[in-house]
Amino acid sequence: MSESPAWVMVVAWLLTLPAAAVVGALAYWAADGIGGTAGVVAIDVVLVLAAIAFYAASRHPAVTPENVNAAWTGSVVPRAARRSGP
């Protein structure tokens, strides 16, 4: 298979659309299980809280023009490998 951008987009859509359908079905099942307006409100609250959490996580280690080229101070060798000798 080719790694062309078109192929990558096709694979992304083939993964994204069924995943969105599963999430939508789970949300419907949960809202229907709770019932009525309370179910819809509960799902809305969960989705808003998830969106806030995703936004907060995206802002935590913000990459800015000032730190994008910051010097790397870590090691590329895992700690366990550095401790054990040959």
mmCIF file of N, CA and C in Angstrom:
data_model
loop_
_atom_site.group_PDB
_atom_site.id
_atom_site.type_symbol
_atom_site.label_atom_id
_atom_site.label_comp_id
_atom_site.label_asym_id
_atom_site.label_seq_id
_atom_site.Cartn_x
_atom_site.Cartn_y
_atom_site.Cartn_z
ATOM 1 N N MET A 1 0.837 -1.189 0.000
ATOM 2 C CA MET A 1 0.000 0.000 0.000
ATOM 3 C C MET A 1 0.883 1.256 0.000
ATOM 4 N N SER A 2 0.375 2.263 -0.601
ATOM 5 C CA SER A 2 1.104 3.520 -0.727
ATOM 6 C C SER A 2 0.892 4.390 0.503
ATOM 7 N N GLU A 3 1.833 5.257 0.768
ATOM 8 C CA GLU A 3 1.726 6.223 1.870
ATOM 9 C C GLU A 3 1.339 7.597 1.340
ATOM 10 N N SER A 4 0.627 7.643 0.239
ATOM 11 C CA SER A 4 0.236 8.924 -0.331
ATOM 12 C C SER A 4 -0.767 9.617 0.594
ATOM 13 N N PRO A 5 -0.836 10.935 0.535
ATOM 14 C CA PRO A 5 -1.791 11.661 1.379
ATOM 15 C C PRO A 5 -3.231 11.228 1.147
ATOM 16 N N ALA A 6 -3.576 10.882 -0.071
ATOM 17 C CA ALA A 6 -4.942 10.446 -0.354
ATOM 18 C C ALA A 6 -5.245 9.141 0.368
ATOM 19 N N TRP A 7 -4.315 8.210 0.349
ATOM 20 C CA TRP A 7 -4.520 6.929 1.026
ATOM 21 C C TRP A 7 -4.627 7.131 2.531
ATOM 22 N N VAL A 8 -3.814 7.990 3.078
ATOM 23 C CA VAL A 8 -3.868 8.272 4.517
ATOM 24 C C VAL A 8 -5.225 8.862 4.889
ATOM 25 N N MET A 9 -5.755 9.741 4.055
ATOM 26 C CA MET A 9 -7.074 10.324 4.323
ATOM 27 C C MET A 9 -8.178 9.276 4.234
ATOM 28 N N VAL A 10 -8.072 8.364 3.288
ATOM 29 C CA VAL A 10 -9.071 7.297 3.174
ATOM 30 C C VAL A 10 -9.065 6.435 4.427
ATOM 31 N N VAL A 11 -7.899 6.056 4.889
ATOM 32 C CA VAL A 11 -7.795 5.248 6.105
ATOM 33 C C VAL A 11 -8.329 6.021 7.305
ATOM 34 N N ALA A 12 -8.017 7.304 7.390
ATOM 35 C CA ALA A 12 -8.513 8.117 8.504
ATOM 36 C C ALA A 12 -10.032 8.167 8.511
ATOM 37 N N TRP A 13 -10.642 8.340 7.351
ATOM 38 C CA TRP A 13 -12.105 8.369 7.285
ATOM 39 C C TRP A 13 -12.696 7.009 7.602
ATOM 40 N N LEU A 14 -12.052 5.944 7.171
ATOM 41 C CA LEU A 14 -12.557 4.597 7.457
ATOM 42 C C LEU A 14 -12.496 4.275 8.953
ATOM 43 N N LEU A 15 -11.611 4.927 9.672
ATOM 44 C CA LEU A 15 -11.548 4.753 11.126
ATOM 45 C C LEU A 15 -12.451 5.741 11.859
ATOM 46 N N THR A 16 -12.514 6.973 11.365
ATOM 47 C CA THR A 16 -13.242 8.023 12.052
ATOM 48 C C THR A 16 -14.755 7.839 12.001
ATOM 49 N N LEU A 17 -15.287 7.528 10.842
ATOM 50 C CA LEU A 17 -16.743 7.428 10.706
ATOM 51 C C LEU A 17 -17.349 6.318 11.569
ATOM 52 N N PRO A 18 -16.808 5.096 11.559
ATOM 53 C CA PRO A 18 -17.376 4.089 12.462
ATOM 54 C C PRO A 18 -17.185 4.439 13.944
ATOM 55 N N ALA A 19 -16.071 5.062 14.287
ATOM 56 C CA ALA A 19 -15.855 5.456 15.681
ATOM 57 C C ALA A 19 -16.875 6.502 16.101
ATOM 58 N N ALA A 20 -17.172 7.452 15.228
ATOM 59 C CA ALA A 20 -18.186 8.463 15.536
ATOM 60 C C ALA A 20 -19.562 7.822 15.677
ATOM 61 N N ALA A 21 -19.848 6.822 14.862
ATOM 62 C CA ALA A 21 -21.128 6.124 14.970
ATOM 63 C C ALA A 21 -21.242 5.391 16.299
ATOM 64 N N VAL A 22 -20.172 4.771 16.739
ATOM 65 C CA VAL A 22 -20.181 4.065 18.029
ATOM 66 C C VAL A 22 -20.386 5.049 19.177
ATOM 67 N N VAL A 23 -19.685 6.171 19.151
ATOM 68 C CA VAL A 23 -19.851 7.173 20.210
ATOM 69 C C VAL A 23 -21.273 7.724 20.207
ATOM 70 N N GLY A 24 -21.818 7.999 19.034
ATOM 71 C CA GLY A 24 -23.191 8.483 18.945
ATOM 72 C C GLY A 24 -24.189 7.461 19.466
ATOM 73 N N ALA A 25 -23.975 6.186 19.139
ATOM 74 C CA ALA A 25 -24.867 5.130 19.623
ATOM 75 C C ALA A 25 -24.788 4.992 21.137
ATOM 76 N N LEU A 26 -23.591 5.087 21.689
ATOM 77 C CA LEU A 26 -23.444 5.018 23.152
ATOM 78 C C LEU A 26 -24.121 6.203 23.839
ATOM 79 N N ALA A 27 -23.982 7.390 23.252
ATOM 80 C CA ALA A 27 -24.633 8.566 23.830
ATOM 81 C C ALA A 27 -26.149 8.418 23.768
ATOM 82 N N TYR A 28 -26.664 7.919 22.651
ATOM 83 C CA TYR A 28 -28.110 7.704 22.531
ATOM 84 C C TYR A 28 -28.580 6.678 23.554
ATOM 85 N N TRP A 29 -27.829 5.581 23.684
ATOM 86 C CA TRP A 29 -28.192 4.519 24.625
ATOM 87 C C TRP A 29 -28.218 5.059 26.052
ATOM 88 N N ALA A 30 -27.217 5.858 26.407
ATOM 89 C CA ALA A 30 -27.166 6.422 27.763
ATOM 90 C C ALA A 30 -28.309 7.414 27.981
ATOM 91 N N ALA A 31 -28.544 8.295 27.019
ATOM 92 C CA ALA A 31 -29.625 9.285 27.163
ATOM 93 C C ALA A 31 -30.986 8.600 27.225
ATOM 94 N N ASP A 32 -31.174 7.584 26.400
ATOM 95 C CA ASP A 32 -32.437 6.854 26.405
ATOM 96 C C ASP A 32 -32.608 6.077 27.707
ATOM 97 N N GLY A 33 -31.509 5.564 28.241
ATOM 98 C CA GLY A 33 -31.567 4.832 29.506
ATOM 99 C C GLY A 33 -31.951 5.731 30.669
ATOM 100 N N ILE A 34 -31.436 6.944 30.677
ATOM 101 C CA ILE A 34 -31.798 7.906 31.728
ATOM 102 C C ILE A 34 -33.218 8.389 31.494
ATOM 103 N N GLY A 35 -33.541 8.687 30.261
ATOM 104 C CA GLY A 35 -34.901 9.036 29.883
ATOM 105 C C GLY A 35 -35.188 10.522 29.851
ATOM 106 N N GLY A 36 -35.969 10.919 28.856
ATOM 107 C CA GLY A 36 -36.487 12.275 28.749
ATOM 108 C C GLY A 36 -35.430 13.350 28.653
ATOM 109 N N THR A 37 -35.838 14.515 29.105
ATOM 110 C CA THR A 37 -34.958 15.682 29.068
ATOM 111 C C THR A 37 -33.746 15.493 29.971
ATOM 112 N N ALA A 38 -33.929 14.796 31.080
ATOM 113 C CA ALA A 38 -32.810 14.566 32.003
ATOM 114 C C ALA A 38 -31.684 13.790 31.311
ATOM 115 N N GLY A 39 -32.034 12.830 30.471
ATOM 116 C CA GLY A 39 -31.013 12.075 29.745
ATOM 117 C C GLY A 39 -30.243 12.938 28.777
ATOM 118 N N VAL A 40 -30.964 13.786 28.058
ATOM 119 C CA VAL A 40 -30.308 14.674 27.098
ATOM 120 C C VAL A 40 -29.402 15.664 27.822
ATOM 121 N N VAL A 41 -29.880 16.214 28.924
ATOM 122 C CA VAL A 41 -29.078 17.163 29.697
ATOM 123 C C VAL A 41 -27.845 16.470 30.274
ATOM 124 N N ALA A 42 -28.004 15.249 30.759
ATOM 125 C CA ALA A 42 -26.863 14.516 31.321
ATOM 126 C C ALA A 42 -25.786 14.285 30.263
ATOM 127 N N ILE A 43 -26.182 13.886 29.068
ATOM 128 C CA ILE A 43 -25.213 13.672 27.990
ATOM 129 C C ILE A 43 -24.560 14.991 27.595
ATOM 130 N N ASP A 44 -25.338 16.062 27.535
ATOM 131 C CA ASP A 44 -24.770 17.377 27.221
ATOM 132 C C ASP A 44 -23.732 17.795 28.257
ATOM 133 N N VAL A 45 -24.030 17.582 29.516
ATOM 134 C CA VAL A 45 -23.087 17.938 30.585
ATOM 135 C C VAL A 45 -21.802 17.118 30.445
ATOM 136 N N VAL A 46 -21.928 15.821 30.195
ATOM 137 C CA VAL A 46 -20.749 14.974 30.026
ATOM 138 C C VAL A 46 -19.914 15.452 28.839
ATOM 139 N N LEU A 47 -20.556 15.787 27.736
ATOM 140 C CA LEU A 47 -19.820 16.239 26.551
ATOM 141 C C LEU A 47 -19.137 17.583 26.774
ATOM 142 N N VAL A 48 -19.810 18.493 27.465
ATOM 143 C CA VAL A 48 -19.194 19.793 27.759
ATOM 144 C C VAL A 48 -17.990 19.610 28.694
ATOM 145 N N LEU A 49 -18.132 18.754 29.700
ATOM 146 C CA LEU A 49 -17.004 18.495 30.606
ATOM 147 C C LEU A 49 -15.840 17.839 29.864
ATOM 148 N N ALA A 50 -16.139 16.925 28.942
ATOM 149 C CA ALA A 50 -15.074 16.304 28.150
ATOM 150 C C ALA A 50 -14.379 17.347 27.275
ATOM 151 N N ALA A 51 -15.148 18.250 26.669
ATOM 152 C CA ALA A 51 -14.552 19.295 25.833
ATOM 153 C C ALA A 51 -13.658 20.215 26.657
ATOM 154 N N ILE A 52 -14.104 20.552 27.856
ATOM 155 C CA ILE A 52 -13.287 21.395 28.740
ATOM 156 C C ILE A 52 -12.007 20.670 29.130
ATOM 157 N N ALA A 53 -12.111 19.378 29.429
ATOM 158 C CA ALA A 53 -10.922 18.598 29.794
ATOM 159 C C ALA A 53 -9.938 18.516 28.632
ATOM 160 N N PHE A 54 -10.442 18.290 27.411
ATOM 161 C CA PHE A 54 -9.562 18.238 26.246
ATOM 162 C C PHE A 54 -8.883 19.585 26.011
ATOM 163 N N TYR A 55 -9.634 20.662 26.170
ATOM 164 C CA TYR A 55 -9.056 21.993 25.986
ATOM 165 C C TYR A 55 -7.977 22.267 27.035
ATOM 166 N N ALA A 56 -8.273 21.936 28.289
ATOM 167 C CA ALA A 56 -7.296 22.157 29.364
ATOM 168 C C ALA A 56 -6.038 21.326 29.125
ATOM 169 N N ALA A 57 -6.210 20.092 28.686
ATOM 170 C CA ALA A 57 -5.049 19.244 28.415
ATOM 171 C C ALA A 57 -4.221 19.788 27.254
ATOM 172 N N SER A 58 -4.886 20.374 26.273
ATOM 173 C CA SER A 58 -4.148 20.912 25.133
ATOM 174 C C SER A 58 -3.366 22.168 25.498
ATOM 175 N N ARG A 59 -3.764 22.851 26.539
ATOM 176 C CA ARG A 59 -3.101 24.086 26.945
ATOM 177 C C ARG A 59 -2.008 23.853 27.978
ATOM 178 N N HIS A 60 -1.951 22.693 28.583
ATOM 179 C CA HIS A 60 -1.015 22.461 29.688
ATOM 180 C C HIS A 60 0.442 22.690 29.287
ATOM 181 N N PRO A 61 1.023 21.891 28.422
ATOM 182 C CA PRO A 61 2.404 22.174 28.016
ATOM 183 C C PRO A 61 2.407 22.932 26.681
ATOM 184 N N ALA A 62 1.955 24.150 26.700
ATOM 185 C CA ALA A 62 1.803 24.912 25.466
ATOM 186 C C ALA A 62 3.144 25.103 24.763
ATOM 187 N N VAL A 63 3.146 24.872 23.464
ATOM 188 C CA VAL A 63 4.322 25.121 22.642
ATOM 189 C C VAL A 63 4.144 26.505 22.043
ATOM 190 N N THR A 64 5.081 27.364 22.334
ATOM 191 C CA THR A 64 5.035 28.733 21.861
ATOM 192 C C THR A 64 6.288 29.025 21.038
ATOM 193 N N PRO A 65 6.324 30.156 20.342
ATOM 194 C CA PRO A 65 7.548 30.499 19.603
ATOM 195 C C PRO A 65 8.772 30.619 20.510
ATOM 196 N N GLU A 66 8.530 30.905 21.788
ATOM 197 C CA GLU A 66 9.658 31.061 22.707
ATOM 198 C C GLU A 66 10.255 29.727 23.142
ATOM 199 N N ASN A 67 9.455 28.636 23.192
ATOM 200 C CA ASN A 67 9.995 27.386 23.712
ATOM 201 C C ASN A 67 10.020 26.248 22.692
ATOM 202 N N VAL A 68 9.655 26.508 21.455
ATOM 203 C CA VAL A 68 9.586 25.432 20.486
ATOM 204 C C VAL A 68 10.964 24.820 20.215
ATOM 205 N N ASN A 69 11.997 25.590 20.305
ATOM 206 C CA ASN A 69 13.357 25.094 20.072
ATOM 207 C C ASN A 69 14.157 24.999 21.362
ATOM 208 N N ALA A 70 13.477 24.814 22.477
ATOM 209 C CA ALA A 70 14.174 24.730 23.765
ATOM 210 C C ALA A 70 15.131 23.541 23.761
ATOM 211 N N ALA A 71 16.214 23.698 24.483
ATOM 212 C CA ALA A 71 17.224 22.643 24.546
ATOM 213 C C ALA A 71 16.667 21.415 25.252
ATOM 214 N N TRP A 72 16.956 20.251 24.703
ATOM 215 C CA TRP A 72 16.536 18.991 25.292
ATOM 216 C C TRP A 72 17.490 18.658 26.426
ATOM 217 N N THR A 73 16.951 18.415 27.617
ATOM 218 C CA THR A 73 17.804 18.119 28.766
ATOM 219 C C THR A 73 17.742 16.651 29.159
ATOM 220 N N GLY A 74 16.884 15.889 28.534
ATOM 221 C CA GLY A 74 16.743 14.477 28.882
ATOM 222 C C GLY A 74 17.698 13.612 28.084
ATOM 223 N N SER A 75 17.520 12.316 28.236
ATOM 224 C CA SER A 75 18.329 11.353 27.524
ATOM 225 C C SER A 75 17.443 10.547 26.593
ATOM 226 N N VAL A 76 17.992 10.052 25.515
ATOM 227 C CA VAL A 76 17.219 9.203 24.617
ATOM 228 C C VAL A 76 17.257 7.751 25.060
ATOM 229 N N VAL A 77 18.070 7.450 26.071
ATOM 230 C CA VAL A 77 18.182 6.096 26.594
ATOM 231 C C VAL A 77 17.254 5.973 27.805
ATOM 232 N N PRO A 78 16.405 4.949 27.866
ATOM 233 C CA PRO A 78 15.521 4.780 29.023
ATOM 234 C C PRO A 78 16.323 4.610 30.310
ATOM 235 N N ARG A 79 15.738 5.020 31.430
ATOM 236 C CA ARG A 79 16.430 4.956 32.714
ATOM 237 C C ARG A 79 16.891 3.555 33.075
ATOM 238 N N ALA A 80 16.067 2.554 32.850
ATOM 239 C CA ALA A 80 16.449 1.184 33.192
ATOM 240 C C ALA A 80 17.691 0.739 32.413
ATOM 241 N N ALA A 81 17.791 1.136 31.168
ATOM 242 C CA ALA A 81 18.947 0.760 30.353
ATOM 243 C C ALA A 81 20.201 1.500 30.801
ATOM 244 N N ARG A 82 20.063 2.718 31.314
ATOM 245 C CA ARG A 82 21.235 3.475 31.764
ATOM 246 C C ARG A 82 21.800 2.885 33.045
ATOM 247 N N ARG A 83 20.953 2.343 33.930
ATOM 248 C CA ARG A 83 21.436 1.791 35.198
ATOM 249 C C ARG A 83 22.140 0.463 35.025
ATOM 250 N N SER A 84 21.588 -0.395 34.174
ATOM 251 C CA SER A 84 22.183 -1.728 34.027
ATOM 252 C C SER A 84 23.362 -1.655 33.060
ATOM 253 N N GLY A 85 24.417 -2.324 33.436
ATOM 254 C CA GLY A 85 25.615 -2.334 32.618
ATOM 255 C C GLY A 85 25.557 -3.432 31.578
ATOM 256 N N PRO A 86 26.584 -3.497 30.709
ATOM 257 C CA PRO A 86 26.618 -4.519 29.647
ATOM 258 C C PRO A 86 26.891 -5.896 30.187
#
